[in-house]
mmCIF file of C-alpha atoms in Angstrom:
data_model
loop_
_atom_site.group_PDB
_atom_site.id
_atom_site.type_symbol
_atom_site.label_atom_id
_atom_site.label_comp_id
_atom_site.label_asym_id
_atom_site.label_seq_id
_atom_site.Cartn_x
_atom_site.Cartn_y
_atom_site.Cartn_z
ATOM 1 C CA ALA B 1 53.899 -37.052 -50.691
ATOM 2 C CA TRP B 2 52.457 -34.270 -48.510
ATOM 3 C CA VAL B 3 48.851 -35.024 -49.475
ATOM 4 C CA SER B 4 49.232 -38.743 -48.807
ATOM 5 C CA ALA B 5 50.958 -38.098 -45.474
ATOM 6 C CA VAL B 6 48.296 -35.693 -44.243
ATOM 7 C CA ALA B 7 45.395 -37.803 -45.547
ATOM 8 C CA THR B 8 46.681 -40.960 -43.881
ATOM 9 C CA ARG B 9 47.236 -39.087 -40.611
ATOM 10 C CA GLN B 10 43.696 -37.682 -40.825
ATOM 11 C CA SER B 11 42.208 -41.146 -41.343
ATOM 12 C CA MET B 12 44.302 -42.518 -38.496
ATOM 13 C CA ARG B 13 43.052 -39.859 -36.088
ATOM 14 C CA TYR B 14 39.447 -40.561 -37.113
ATOM 15 C CA PHE B 15 39.861 -44.275 -36.433
ATOM 16 C CA GLN B 16 41.404 -43.556 -33.060
ATOM 17 C CA ASP B 17 38.026 -42.073 -32.116
ATOM 18 C CA VAL B 18 36.248 -45.014 -33.741
ATOM 19 C CA VAL B 19 38.236 -47.477 -31.635
ATOM 20 C CA VAL B 20 37.410 -45.594 -28.426
ATOM 21 C CA ALA B 21 33.704 -45.613 -29.274
ATOM 22 C CA ALA B 22 33.769 -49.267 -30.354
ATOM 23 C CA GLU B 23 35.545 -50.271 -27.139
ATOM 24 C CA ALA B 24 32.922 -48.485 -25.055
ATOM 25 C CA GLY B 25 30.174 -50.228 -27.019
ATOM 26 C CA ARG B 26 31.820 -53.584 -26.539
ATOM 27 C CA GLU B 27 32.042 -53.074 -22.778
ATOM 28 C CA ILE B 28 28.400 -51.991 -22.559
ATOM 29 C CA MET B 29 27.287 -55.002 -24.579
ATOM 30 C CA GLU B 30 29.294 -57.376 -22.399
ATOM 31 C CA SER B 31 27.743 -55.870 -19.263
ATOM 32 C CA MET B 32 24.271 -56.268 -20.753
ATOM 33 C CA ARG B 33 25.020 -59.864 -21.732
ATOM 34 C CA ARG B 34 26.098 -60.738 -18.197
ATOM 35 C CA VAL B 35 22.773 -59.567 -16.738
ATOM 36 C CA GLY B 36 20.755 -61.155 -19.522
ATOM 37 C CA ASN B 37 19.758 -57.990 -21.395
ATOM 38 C CA SER B 38 21.531 -58.967 -24.612
ATOM 39 C CA SER B 39 22.363 -62.161 -26.410
ATOM 40 C CA GLU B 40 25.710 -63.814 -26.953
ATOM 41 C CA LEU B 41 25.404 -62.988 -30.660
ATOM 42 C CA GLU B 42 24.903 -59.290 -29.957
ATOM 43 C CA ALA B 43 27.946 -59.224 -27.677
ATOM 44 C CA LEU B 44 30.019 -61.005 -30.327
ATOM 45 C CA ARG B 45 28.946 -58.510 -32.973
ATOM 46 C CA ALA B 46 30.059 -55.635 -30.753
ATOM 47 C CA GLN B 47 33.385 -57.386 -30.138
ATOM 48 C CA THR B 48 33.805 -57.919 -33.871
ATOM 49 C CA LEU B 49 33.210 -54.226 -34.581
ATOM 50 C CA TYR B 50 35.845 -53.323 -32.011
ATOM 51 C CA ALA B 51 38.346 -55.891 -33.346
ATOM 52 C CA ASP B 52 37.864 -54.669 -36.915
ATOM 53 C CA ALA B 53 38.353 -51.052 -35.829
ATOM 54 C CA VAL B 54 41.582 -51.922 -33.996
ATOM 55 C CA ALA B 55 42.878 -53.825 -37.029
ATOM 56 C CA HIS B 56 42.102 -50.920 -39.338
ATOM 57 C CA LEU B 57 43.686 -48.443 -36.945
ATOM 58 C CA THR B 58 46.855 -50.539 -36.797
ATOM 59 C CA THR B 59 47.034 -50.566 -40.594
ATOM 60 C CA LEU B 60 46.589 -46.786 -40.702
ATOM 61 C CA GLN B 61 49.227 -46.220 -38.022
ATOM 62 C CA VAL B 62 51.770 -48.128 -40.093
ATOM 63 C CA ALA B 63 50.689 -46.341 -43.276
ATOM 64 C CA ALA B 64 50.907 -42.929 -41.581
ATOM 65 C CA ALA B 65 54.455 -43.644 -40.412
ATOM 66 C CA ILE B 66 55.483 -44.801 -43.895
ATOM 67 C CA GLU B 67 53.912 -41.801 -45.636
ATOM 68 C CA ARG B 68 55.634 -39.427 -43.234
ATOM 69 C CA GLU B 69 58.984 -41.071 -43.986
ATOM 70 C CA ARG B 70 58.329 -40.709 -47.711
ATOM 71 C CA LEU B 71 57.583 -37.026 -47.232
ATOM 72 C CA VAL B 72 60.760 -36.530 -45.206
ATOM 73 C CA GLN B 73 62.725 -38.301 -47.924
ATOM 74 C CA ALA B 74 61.136 -36.154 -50.633
ATOM 75 C CA LEU B 75 62.122 -33.042 -48.668
ATOM 76 C CA GLY B 76 65.686 -34.300 -48.367
ATOM 77 C CA LEU B 77 65.684 -34.093 -44.576
ATOM 78 C CA TRP B 78 67.233 -36.279 -41.901
ATOM 79 C CA GLY B 79 68.068 -36.276 -38.214
ATOM 80 C CA GLU B 80 66.663 -33.432 -36.138
ATOM 81 C CA ASP B 81 65.349 -31.635 -39.225
ATOM 82 C CA ALA B 82 63.254 -34.675 -40.100
ATOM 83 C CA GLU B 83 61.924 -34.909 -36.549
ATOM 84 C CA ARG B 84 60.778 -31.282 -36.684
ATOM 85 C CA VAL B 85 58.478 -31.875 -39.666
ATOM 86 C CA GLN B 86 54.921 -31.110 -38.544
ATOM 87 C CA LEU B 87 51.795 -32.135 -40.405
ATOM 88 C CA PRO B 88 48.382 -30.439 -40.146
ATOM 89 C CA GLU B 89 45.460 -32.266 -38.599
ATOM 90 C CA ARG B 90 43.565 -32.500 -41.884
ATOM 91 C CA LEU B 91 43.655 -31.721 -45.584
ATOM 92 C CA PRO B 92 42.459 -28.306 -46.780
ATOM 93 C CA ASN B 93 38.761 -27.889 -47.464
ATOM 94 C CA LEU B 94 37.586 -28.460 -51.005
ATOM 95 C CA PRO B 95 37.635 -25.330 -53.178
ATOM 96 C CA THR B 96 34.331 -23.466 -53.316
ATOM 97 C CA ALA B 97 34.246 -24.102 -57.047
ATOM 98 C CA PRO B 98 36.359 -26.427 -59.214
ATOM 99 C CA ILE B 99 38.641 -25.235 -61.967
ATOM 100 C CA GLY B 100 36.890 -24.745 -65.309
ATOM 101 C CA ALA B 101 38.258 -26.281 -68.486
ATOM 102 C CA ASP B 102 38.152 -23.163 -70.687
ATOM 103 C CA GLY B 103 41.605 -22.103 -71.784
ATOM 104 C CA LEU B 104 43.496 -24.890 -70.038
ATOM 105 C CA GLU B 105 44.802 -26.497 -73.230
ATOM 106 C CA ALA B 106 45.910 -23.220 -74.763
ATOM 107 C CA ARG B 107 47.671 -22.141 -71.591
ATOM 108 C CA ALA B 108 49.388 -25.505 -71.241
ATOM 109 C CA VAL B 109 50.644 -25.335 -74.819
ATOM 110 C CA ALA B 110 52.002 -21.848 -74.148
ATOM 111 C CA GLN B 111 53.836 -22.751 -70.943
ATOM 112 C CA ARG B 112 54.817 -26.437 -71.001
ATOM 113 C CA PHE B 113 58.515 -27.126 -71.150
ATOM 114 C CA ASP B 114 58.128 -30.086 -73.513
ATOM 115 C CA ILE B 115 56.319 -27.854 -76.006
ATOM 116 C CA GLN B 116 59.155 -25.354 -75.907
ATOM 117 C CA ALA B 117 61.690 -28.151 -76.378
ATOM 118 C CA GLY B 118 59.613 -29.570 -79.237
ATOM 119 C CA ARG B 119 59.716 -26.247 -81.039
ATOM 120 C CA LEU B 120 63.501 -26.257 -80.869
ATOM 121 C CA GLU B 121 63.634 -29.813 -82.215
ATOM 122 C CA GLY B 122 60.986 -29.323 -84.895
ATOM 123 C CA LEU B 123 58.466 -31.548 -83.113
ATOM 124 C CA ALA B 124 56.069 -28.894 -81.883
ATOM 125 C CA GLY B 125 53.031 -30.538 -83.507
ATOM 126 C CA GLU B 126 53.504 -33.896 -81.860
ATOM 127 C CA ALA B 127 54.345 -32.304 -78.532
ATOM 128 C CA GLY B 128 51.245 -30.125 -78.770
ATOM 129 C CA VAL B 129 48.947 -33.099 -79.391
ATOM 130 C CA ASN B 130 50.437 -34.979 -76.454
ATOM 131 C CA ALA B 131 50.184 -31.948 -74.188
ATOM 132 C CA ARG B 132 46.534 -31.334 -75.008
ATOM 133 C CA ALA B 133 45.660 -34.984 -74.384
ATOM 134 C CA ASP B 134 47.602 -34.897 -71.116
ATOM 135 C CA VAL B 135 45.713 -31.819 -69.913
ATOM 136 C CA ARG B 136 42.320 -33.211 -70.949
ATOM 137 C CA THR B 137 42.963 -36.486 -69.121
ATOM 138 C CA ALA B 138 44.194 -34.722 -65.980
ATOM 139 C CA TRP B 139 41.255 -32.328 -65.948
ATOM 140 C CA LEU B 140 38.679 -35.076 -66.414
ATOM 141 C CA ALA B 141 40.168 -36.933 -63.443
ATOM 142 C CA TYR B 142 40.245 -33.703 -61.446
ATOM 143 C CA ARG B 143 36.608 -32.838 -62.140
ATOM 144 C CA GLY B 144 35.441 -36.356 -61.424
ATOM 145 C CA ALA B 145 37.377 -36.404 -58.147
ATOM 146 C CA TYR B 146 35.918 -33.033 -57.154
ATOM 147 C CA ASP B 147 32.386 -34.203 -57.891
ATOM 148 C CA LEU B 148 32.847 -37.387 -55.862
ATOM 149 C CA ALA B 149 34.484 -35.626 -52.905
ATOM 150 C CA GLN B 150 31.758 -32.997 -52.809
ATOM 151 C CA HIS B 151 29.023 -35.634 -53.067
ATOM 152 C CA THR B 152 30.390 -37.778 -50.250
ATOM 153 C CA ARG B 153 30.869 -34.711 -48.064
ATOM 154 C CA ASP B 154 27.494 -33.082 -48.740
ATOM 155 C CA ALA B 155 25.247 -36.118 -49.266
ATOM 156 C CA VAL B 156 26.662 -39.482 -48.209
ATOM 157 C CA VAL B 157 28.064 -38.535 -44.791
ATOM 158 C CA PRO B 158 25.080 -36.369 -43.719
ATOM 159 C CA LEU B 159 22.681 -39.135 -44.745
ATOM 160 C CA ALA B 160 24.638 -41.697 -42.747
ATOM 161 C CA ARG B 161 24.499 -39.441 -39.688
ATOM 162 C CA ARG B 162 20.757 -38.895 -40.091
ATOM 163 C CA VAL B 163 20.194 -42.636 -40.371
ATOM 164 C CA SER B 164 22.202 -43.119 -37.173
ATOM 165 C CA ALA B 165 20.109 -40.546 -35.353
ATOM 166 C CA GLU B 166 16.891 -42.238 -36.476
ATOM 167 C CA GLN B 167 18.212 -45.674 -35.528
ATOM 168 C CA LEU B 168 19.001 -44.388 -32.053
ATOM 169 C CA LYS B 169 15.461 -43.047 -31.699
ATOM 170 C CA LEU B 170 14.059 -46.428 -32.716
ATOM 171 C CA TYR B 171 16.361 -48.185 -30.291
ATOM 172 C CA ASN B 172 15.304 -45.905 -27.452
ATOM 173 C CA GLY B 173 11.711 -46.739 -28.367
ATOM 174 C CA MET B 174 12.602 -50.455 -28.304
ATOM 175 C CA LEU B 175 11.694 -50.791 -31.992
ATOM 176 C CA VAL B 176 15.120 -52.071 -33.097
ATOM 177 C CA GLY B 177 17.785 -54.101 -31.340
ATOM 178 C CA VAL B 178 21.424 -53.605 -30.506
ATOM 179 C CA LEU B 179 22.502 -55.503 -33.604
ATOM 180 C CA ASP B 180 20.860 -52.790 -35.707
ATOM 181 C CA LEU B 181 22.928 -50.162 -33.916
ATOM 182 C CA VAL B 182 26.118 -52.144 -34.496
ATOM 183 C CA ALA B 183 25.349 -52.526 -38.203
ATOM 184 C CA ASP B 184 24.542 -48.828 -38.456
ATOM 185 C CA ALA B 185 27.810 -47.883 -36.775
ATOM 186 C CA THR B 186 29.684 -49.914 -39.380
ATOM 187 C CA GLU B 187 27.873 -48.174 -42.235
ATOM 188 C CA ARG B 188 28.541 -44.733 -40.749
ATOM 189 C CA ILE B 189 32.235 -45.523 -40.369
ATOM 190 C CA ASN B 190 32.386 -46.666 -43.985
ATOM 191 C CA ALA B 191 30.692 -43.455 -45.151
ATOM 192 C CA VAL B 192 33.134 -41.204 -43.314
ATOM 193 C CA ASN B 193 36.089 -43.269 -44.494
ATOM 194 C CA ALA B 194 34.875 -43.004 -48.098
ATOM 195 C CA ALA B 195 34.627 -39.222 -47.723
ATOM 196 C CA LEU B 196 38.189 -39.004 -46.400
ATOM 197 C CA GLU B 197 39.476 -41.109 -49.290
ATOM 198 C CA ALA B 198 37.565 -39.034 -51.840
ATOM 199 C CA GLU B 199 39.024 -35.828 -50.391
ATOM 200 C CA ARG B 200 42.525 -37.288 -50.628
ATOM 201 C CA ASP B 201 41.956 -38.388 -54.219
ATOM 202 C CA PHE B 202 40.768 -34.901 -55.163
ATOM 203 C CA TRP B 203 43.952 -33.234 -53.933
ATOM 204 C CA LEU B 204 46.087 -35.860 -55.659
ATOM 205 C CA ALA B 205 44.162 -35.138 -58.869
ATOM 206 C CA GLU B 206 44.747 -31.402 -58.368
ATOM 207 C CA ILE B 207 48.489 -32.075 -58.138
ATOM 208 C CA GLU B 208 48.321 -34.141 -61.326
ATOM 209 C CA LEU B 209 46.551 -31.261 -63.052
ATOM 210 C CA GLN B 210 49.367 -28.966 -61.934
ATOM 211 C CA ARG B 211 51.837 -31.364 -63.491
ATOM 212 C CA ALA B 212 49.875 -31.533 -66.727
ATOM 213 C CA MET B 213 49.798 -27.758 -66.928
ATOM 214 C CA SER B 214 53.562 -27.954 -66.398
ATOM 215 C CA GLY B 215 54.007 -24.950 -64.185
ATOM 216 C CA VAL B 216 56.244 -26.883 -61.834
ATOM 217 C CA GLY B 217 55.267 -26.063 -58.254
ATOM 218 C CA ARG B 218 52.462 -23.812 -59.436
ATOM 219 C CA SER B 219 48.939 -24.474 -58.221
ATOM 220 C CA ALA B 220 46.338 -24.904 -60.923
ATOM 221 C CA VAL B 221 43.792 -23.697 -58.384
ATOM 222 C CA ALA B 222 45.687 -20.462 -57.855
ATOM 223 C CA SER B 223 45.971 -19.870 -61.591
ATOM 224 C CA GLN B 224 42.187 -19.847 -61.922
ATOM 225 C CA LEU B 225 41.251 -18.509 -58.506
ATOM 226 C CA GLY B 226 37.594 -17.713 -58.318
ATOM 227 C CA ALA B 227 36.703 -19.481 -61.562
ATOM 228 C CA GLN B 228 33.061 -20.553 -61.653
ATOM 229 C CA SER B 229 32.107 -23.413 -63.913
ATOM 230 C CA GLY B 230 28.535 -24.193 -62.922
ATOM 231 C CA PHE B 231 29.284 -27.907 -62.871
ATOM 232 C CA GLN B 232 26.492 -30.193 -61.712
ATOM 233 C CA PRO B 233 26.575 -33.944 -61.093
ATOM 234 C CA GLY B 234 25.734 -35.777 -64.285
ATOM 235 C CA THR B 235 26.798 -32.896 -66.550
ATOM 236 C CA ALA B 236 28.917 -33.911 -69.528
ATOM 237 C CA TYR B 237 32.654 -33.219 -69.115
ATOM 238 C CA HIS B 238 34.296 -31.186 -71.890
ATOM 239 C CA VAL B 239 37.742 -29.603 -72.199
ATOM 240 C CA HIS B 240 38.355 -26.774 -74.648
#
């Protein structure tokens, strides 16, 4: 609940800035249209970008309020205690290195509560198979989410910003029109939004890995702090 609440709040705050920028662009385009320096189509495109940003912001505002209520409910709070709940501005940064797979299955088998219960009931074998599969599945999702979040942060968003900078240079040189800038703004917004969603999905996957390891409330990241796996995009995923 905490990850979803913070992630939604972070996206909402980003789109608040997007709406401000889109509104300024809309006003500039309308001024240019009135003096004949832009077409009706260009002004409409700018208005559409602004309207879409407002609609998305409204959706995020509702989602942020709902996610906060879910967090408060999960914490068992109400009244003044619920009102005092404060959320950070953003999710934590991605770990420097993801958790490696070596030893995860063995450690899960040693510490999971269902394995211990299975031993008492004579079902340790079945419980062990299920636990290993659970850990493998959770780790694969975790590693994939880490790879995607890192890629969007380090490649997709920087590229979108570079494209925007180049588009602005071309516009200043009168080599592209306002419609190109509007289209570029949309693509840049989509890139940043994808990065925020990927970051959220990574932390949700990290929580699922914690659950699979079955140390309730124990961070899988903390249990392998400093682990270096040497993972590279495109490398085969294996759990041992």
